[in-house]
Coordinates of C-alpha atoms in Angstrom, one line a residue:
Chain T
M913 CA -0.1 0.0 0.0
S914 CA 2.8 2.4 0.9
T915 CA 4.6 1.5 -2.4
L916 CA 1.5 2.2 -4.3
A917 CA 0.6 5.4 -2.5
K918 CA 4.2 7.0 -2.7
A919 CA 4.9 6.0 -6.3
P920 CA 5.0 8.8 -8.9
L921 CA 1.8 8.9 -10.8
P922 CA 3.3 8.6 -14.4
L923 CA 5.2 5.4 -13.4
L924 CA 2.2 3.9 -11.7
E925 CA 0.2 4.6 -14.9
Q926 CA 2.9 3.0 -16.9
C927 CA 3.0 -0.1 -14.7
V928 CA -0.7 -0.6 -14.7
E929 CA -0.8 -0.3 -18.5
T930 CA 1.4 -3.4 -18.7
L931 CA -1.4 -5.4 -17.1
E932 CA -3.6 -6.0 -20.0
H933 CA -7.3 -6.9 -20.0
L934 CA -8.0 -5.5 -16.5
P935 CA -11.2 -6.9 -15.1
E936 CA -14.3 -4.7 -14.8
Y937 CA -14.5 -2.9 -11.5
G938 CA -17.0 -0.6 -9.8
L939 CA -16.4 2.4 -7.5
L940 CA -17.6 1.6 -4.0
R941 CA -16.5 5.0 -2.9
A942 CA -15.6 7.4 -5.8
P943 CA -12.3 9.2 -5.4
E944 CA -12.8 12.0 -2.8
I945 CA -10.5 14.7 -1.4
G946 CA -10.2 15.4 2.3
L947 CA -8.1 16.5 5.2
A948 CA -6.3 14.5 7.9
M949 CA -4.5 15.8 10.8
V950 CA -0.9 14.7 11.2
R951 CA 0.4 14.4 14.7
G952 CA 3.8 14.3 15.6
R953 CA 5.9 13.7 18.8
A954 CA 8.9 15.9 19.6
E955 CA 12.1 13.7 19.4
G956 CA 9.8 10.8 18.7
T957 CA 9.0 10.3 22.4
G958 CA 7.5 13.5 23.6
P959 CA 3.8 14.3 24.0
P960 CA 1.8 14.2 20.7
F961 CA 1.0 17.5 19.2
N962 CA -0.8 18.4 16.0
L963 CA 1.8 19.1 13.2
G964 CA -0.6 20.2 10.6
E965 CA -3.2 19.0 8.1
I966 CA -2.5 17.1 5.0
T967 CA -4.7 16.8 1.9
I968 CA -5.5 13.2 1.3
T969 CA -7.5 11.6 -1.6
R970 CA -9.1 8.2 -1.0
C971 CA -11.0 5.7 -3.1
V972 CA -12.5 2.3 -2.7
V973 CA -13.0 0.1 -5.7
Q974 CA -15.0 -3.1 -5.9
L975 CA -13.7 -6.1 -7.9
G976 CA -16.2 -8.9 -7.5
E977 CA -16.0 -9.9 -3.8
F978 CA -12.7 -8.0 -3.1
S979 CA -12.6 -4.3 -2.0
G980 CA -9.5 -2.5 -2.9
F981 CA -8.5 0.7 -0.8
G982 CA -6.5 3.5 -1.8
Y983 CA -5.4 6.5 0.3
V984 CA -2.7 8.8 -1.2
A985 CA -1.3 12.2 -0.2
G986 CA -2.3 15.1 -2.5
R987 CA -5.2 15.7 -4.7
S988 CA -4.8 13.2 -7.5
K989 CA -8.0 11.2 -7.9
R990 CA -6.5 9.1 -10.5
H991 CA -3.7 8.1 -8.3
A992 CA -6.1 7.1 -5.5
E993 CA -8.2 5.0 -7.9
L994 CA -5.1 3.2 -9.4
A995 CA -3.8 2.5 -6.0
A996 CA -7.2 1.2 -4.8
L997 CA -7.3 -1.0 -8.1
C998 CA -3.9 -2.4 -7.5
D999 CA -4.9 -3.2 -3.9
G1000 CA -8.0 -5.1 -5.1
L1001 CA -6.1 -6.8 -7.6
L1002 CA -3.4 -7.9 -5.2
Q1003 CA -6.2 -9.8 -3.3
H1004 CA -7.4 -11.5 -6.3
P1005 CA -5.8 -15.0 -6.7
D1006 CA -5.5 -14.8 -10.5
W1007 CA -3.9 -11.3 -10.4
Q1008 CA -1.8 -11.3 -7.4
D1009 CA 1.4 -12.7 -9.0
R1010 CA 1.1 -10.5 -12.2
V1011 CA 0.5 -7.3 -10.1
Q1012 CA 3.4 -8.2 -7.7
A1013 CA 5.8 -8.8 -10.7
Q1014 CA 4.6 -5.9 -13.0
V1015 CA 3.6 -3.2 -10.7
I1016 CA 4.9 -3.6 -7.1
I1017 CA 8.5 -4.8 -7.8
P1018 CA 9.3 -2.2 -10.5
L1019 CA 7.8 0.6 -8.2
Q1020 CA 9.9 -0.7 -5.3
T1021 CA 13.0 -0.8 -7.4
A1022 CA 12.4 2.6 -8.8
A1023 CA 11.9 4.1 -5.2
Q1024 CA 15.1 2.3 -4.0
E1025 CA 17.0 3.7 -6.9
K1026 CA 15.7 7.2 -6.1
R1027 CA 16.6 6.8 -2.4
N1028 CA 20.2 5.6 -3.4
T1029 CA 20.7 8.5 -5.8
E1030 CA 19.6 11.0 -3.1
A1031 CA 21.7 9.3 -0.4
A1032 CA 24.7 9.5 -2.7
E1033 CA 24.1 13.1 -3.5
V1034 CA 23.8 14.0 0.1
E1035 CA 26.7 11.8 1.1
S1036 CA 29.1 14.0 -1.0
T1037 CA 28.5 17.0 1.3
R1038 CA 28.5 15.3 4.6
V1039 CA 30.1 17.1 7.4
N1040 CA 31.2 15.2 10.5
F1041 CA 30.8 16.9 13.8
F1042 CA 33.2 16.0 16.5
T1043 CA 32.4 16.5 20.1
M1044 CA 35.3 18.2 21.6
L1045 CA 36.1 16.6 24.9
R1046 CA 37.1 19.0 27.7
G1047 CA 40.2 18.4 29.6
E1048 CA 39.4 16.8 33.0
G1049 CA 39.4 19.0 36.0
Chain W
M109 CA -17.2 -6.8 7.4
I110 CA -17.1 -4.2 4.6
T111 CA -20.3 -3.5 2.6
Q112 CA -20.5 -4.3 -1.1
L113 CA -23.0 -1.7 -1.9
A114 CA -22.1 1.8 -3.3
G115 CA -23.8 5.0 -1.9
F116 CA -25.3 7.8 -4.0
N117 CA -24.6 7.7 -7.8
D118 CA -23.8 11.4 -7.6
A119 CA -22.7 12.2 -4.2
V120 CA -23.1 15.9 -4.2
H121 CA -26.3 16.4 -6.1
D122 CA -28.2 13.3 -4.9
A123 CA -27.4 14.5 -1.2
Q124 CA -28.6 18.0 -2.1
S125 CA -31.8 16.9 -3.6
T126 CA -32.4 14.5 -0.8
F127 CA -31.8 17.2 1.7
R128 CA -34.2 19.5 -0.1
A129 CA -36.9 16.7 0.0
L130 CA -36.3 16.2 3.8
L131 CA -36.7 20.0 4.4
E132 CA -39.9 20.1 2.3
A133 CA -41.2 17.2 4.2
L134 CA -40.9 19.0 7.5
A135 CA -41.9 22.3 6.1
R136 CA -45.2 20.8 4.6
P137 CA -46.2 18.0 7.1
G138 CA -48.2 15.2 5.6
I139 CA -47.3 15.8 2.0
P140 CA -45.3 13.0 0.6
Q141 CA -41.9 14.0 -1.2
S142 CA -39.8 11.8 -3.5
T143 CA -36.2 11.1 -3.0
V144 CA -33.5 10.0 -5.5
S145 CA -33.0 6.4 -6.3
L146 CA -30.0 4.3 -5.2
T147 CA -29.3 0.6 -4.3
P148 CA -30.0 0.5 -0.5
P149 CA -28.8 -2.4 1.7
A150 CA -31.2 -5.3 2.5
G151 CA -33.8 -4.0 5.0
L152 CA -33.6 -0.3 4.3
D153 CA -36.0 1.5 2.1
I154 CA -34.6 3.7 -0.7
S155 CA -35.7 7.0 0.8
C156 CA -34.6 6.0 4.3
A157 CA -31.1 5.0 2.8
A158 CA -30.9 8.3 1.0
A159 CA -31.8 10.2 4.1
C160 CA -29.2 8.4 6.0
L161 CA -26.4 9.2 3.6
T162 CA -27.7 12.9 3.5
L163 CA -28.0 13.4 7.2
L164 CA -25.4 11.2 8.9
D165 CA -21.7 12.0 9.3
L166 CA -18.7 11.5 11.5
E167 CA -20.2 13.7 14.1
T168 CA -23.6 12.2 14.5
V169 CA -24.7 9.6 16.9
V170 CA -27.2 7.1 15.8
W171 CA -29.4 4.7 17.6
L172 CA -30.2 1.8 15.3
Q173 CA -33.2 -0.3 16.3
P174 CA -32.1 -3.9 16.9
G175 CA -33.9 -6.0 14.2
F176 CA -32.5 -4.2 11.2
S177 CA -30.7 -6.7 8.9
G178 CA -26.9 -7.1 9.5
D179 CA -26.1 -5.3 6.2
V180 CA -27.4 -2.0 7.4
R181 CA -24.7 -1.2 10.0
P182 CA -21.6 -1.9 8.0
W183 CA -23.2 0.0 5.1
L184 CA -23.9 3.1 7.4
V185 CA -20.4 3.1 8.8
F186 CA -18.7 2.8 5.5
H187 CA -20.6 5.5 3.8
T188 CA -21.2 7.9 6.6
G189 CA -18.7 7.1 9.4
C190 CA -21.4 7.7 11.9
R191 CA -21.2 6.4 15.5
F192 CA -23.7 4.2 17.3
T193 CA -25.1 4.3 20.7
D194 CA -27.3 1.8 22.7
N195 CA -28.9 4.6 24.7
P196 CA -31.9 6.4 22.8
K197 CA -31.4 9.5 24.9
A198 CA -27.8 10.1 23.6
A199 CA -28.7 9.8 19.9
N200 CA -28.9 12.6 17.3
F201 CA -30.8 10.3 15.0
A202 CA -32.8 7.2 15.6
L203 CA -33.5 4.8 12.9
L204 CA -36.6 2.7 13.5
G205 CA -38.1 -0.1 11.5
D206 CA -40.7 -1.6 13.6
L207 CA -42.6 0.8 15.9
G208 CA -44.3 -2.2 17.7
S209 CA -41.1 -3.1 19.4
S210 CA -39.5 0.3 19.7
P211 CA -38.9 2.3 22.9
K212 CA -41.5 4.9 23.8
L213 CA -41.3 8.3 22.2
S214 CA -40.4 9.8 25.7
D215 CA -37.3 7.6 25.8
F216 CA -35.7 9.7 23.1
C217 CA -34.0 13.0 23.7
W218 CA -36.5 15.9 23.5
G219 CA -33.9 18.6 23.7
T220 CA -33.4 21.1 26.5
A221 CA -35.0 24.6 27.0
E222 CA -31.8 26.2 26.0
Y223 CA -31.2 23.8 23.0
P224 CA -34.5 22.4 21.7
E225 CA -32.8 21.5 18.5
A226 CA -30.6 18.9 20.3
A227 CA -33.6 16.5 20.2
T228 CA -33.3 13.3 18.5
S229 CA -34.7 13.1 15.1
L230 CA -36.6 9.9 14.2
L231 CA -36.1 8.2 10.9
I232 CA -39.0 5.8 10.9
Q233 CA -39.6 3.1 8.2
L234 CA -43.1 2.1 7.5
P235 CA -44.5 -0.7 5.2
G236 CA -46.5 2.0 3.4
L237 CA -47.5 5.7 3.8
T238 CA -51.2 5.1 3.5
G239 CA -53.7 2.5 4.8
G240 CA -53.8 3.5 8.3
K241 CA -56.6 5.3 10.3
P242 CA -57.1 8.9 9.0
V243 CA -55.6 11.5 11.3
T244 CA -56.0 15.2 10.9
L245 CA -53.0 17.4 11.3
R246 CA -53.0 21.0 12.1
G247 CA -50.0 23.4 12.6
P248 CA -47.4 25.5 10.8
G249 CA -46.9 24.6 7.1
I250 CA -50.5 23.1 6.8
L251 CA -53.2 25.2 5.2
N252 CA -56.3 24.7 7.6
E253 CA -55.8 20.9 8.1
I254 CA -54.6 17.9 6.3
E255 CA -55.5 14.3 6.6
V256 CA -52.9 11.5 6.7
M257 CA -53.4 7.8 6.7
L258 CA -50.1 6.7 8.0
P259 CA -50.3 3.1 9.3
L260 CA -49.6 4.0 12.9
D261 CA -51.6 2.8 15.9
T262 CA -53.6 4.9 18.5
R263 CA -50.8 4.3 21.0
F264 CA -48.4 6.1 18.8
W265 CA -50.6 9.0 18.3
Q266 CA -51.3 9.3 22.1
Q267 CA -47.6 9.4 22.6
W268 CA -47.3 11.9 19.8
E269 CA -49.8 14.2 21.7
S270 CA -47.6 14.2 24.7
V271 CA -44.5 14.8 22.7
T272 CA -46.1 18.1 21.1
A273 CA -47.5 19.3 24.4
D274 CA -44.1 20.7 25.6
Y275 CA -43.2 22.7 22.6
P276 CA -40.5 23.9 21.9
L277 CA -39.3 20.6 23.2
G278 CA -40.3 17.6 21.1
L279 CA -39.3 15.1 18.5
D280 CA -39.3 15.5 14.6
C281 CA -40.1 12.4 12.6
W282 CA -39.8 11.4 9.0
Y283 CA -41.7 8.4 7.7
F284 CA -40.1 6.6 4.9
S285 CA -41.5 4.0 2.4
Q286 CA -40.0 3.0 -0.8
N287 CA -38.9 6.3 -2.4
Q288 CA -41.3 8.5 -0.5
V289 CA -41.0 10.5 2.7
V290 CA -43.5 12.3 4.9
G291 CA -42.5 14.6 7.6
L292 CA -44.1 15.1 11.0
P293 CA -42.5 18.0 12.9
R294 CA -43.0 18.6 16.6
T295 CA -45.3 21.5 15.6
A296 CA -47.8 19.3 14.0
R297 CA -50.9 18.7 16.2
A298 CA -52.7 15.6 15.5
N299 CA -56.4 14.9 15.9
F300 CA -56.9 11.2 15.9
G301 CA -60.5 11.1 16.9
E302 CA -60.3 10.1 20.6
A303 CA -59.2 13.3 22.1
A304 CA -61.3 16.3 22.3
P305 CA -61.2 18.3 19.0

């Protein structure tokens, strides 16, 4: 779900296109845009506080007996629908393996590559801070 | 369990037209209004389902009469996100399907003198909107008087009389059958033949 939600939309479209002859599906909940409060904790352990609101688009599709859920950040209704569709297909025994191979794996690979590139770019400007130890006494 | 049924076909416009129908129903007591069509879960009428989708949301507390089919609750939760209560007094809306086994009208919240609008609104599903004993209604929104033939028993109308006696406190009701709705606001005085006219 996280892979689908975080994937860039053009890449997700591309991957879904490779799945040919998609089954018919209905919209149980048409894509809708709303707000959710993001909460945080100072240093990860402090008391929770409201960090701010985030725009969220959600969608639920119905594929036969399966319901696929899609929650994505932002206002892209298409993204939410595709994410929900893939989630539904992943529950479908006939589609599971194909979606895993043609959508999830490529998206994960792309995300990993992006992370590696960014890490490498940041790495070149790394500054190491040393704590100066004071002399005793 | 997740419902398998969709809600409104056109969420915004269907909710708006249903809201208008519900307003008209209360503004003109006794005159049936039509609502949009949708596929309701088993046990709910079309108009009642449309009213639920229109009126209920995350902030409303609903008392659902036990006896509704098991499909109704998940459908309401999925499409409206409403919360449920077992205490009729705590409910903003009460959904009734069988008046014979329902609590007395006095068991619901009538509002307070400061906040009469905090009363429970009753969504009552009936087998039909005609076929009962004729009852004459009077009050705001009614020109002279209007006769309704809702299939309600005398016991109900007696309770209604006590509900309307404490105006501005009281209950507002909608009666649903198929795709029709009739409103009975707390201002409507009923003459059911046994009380003095």
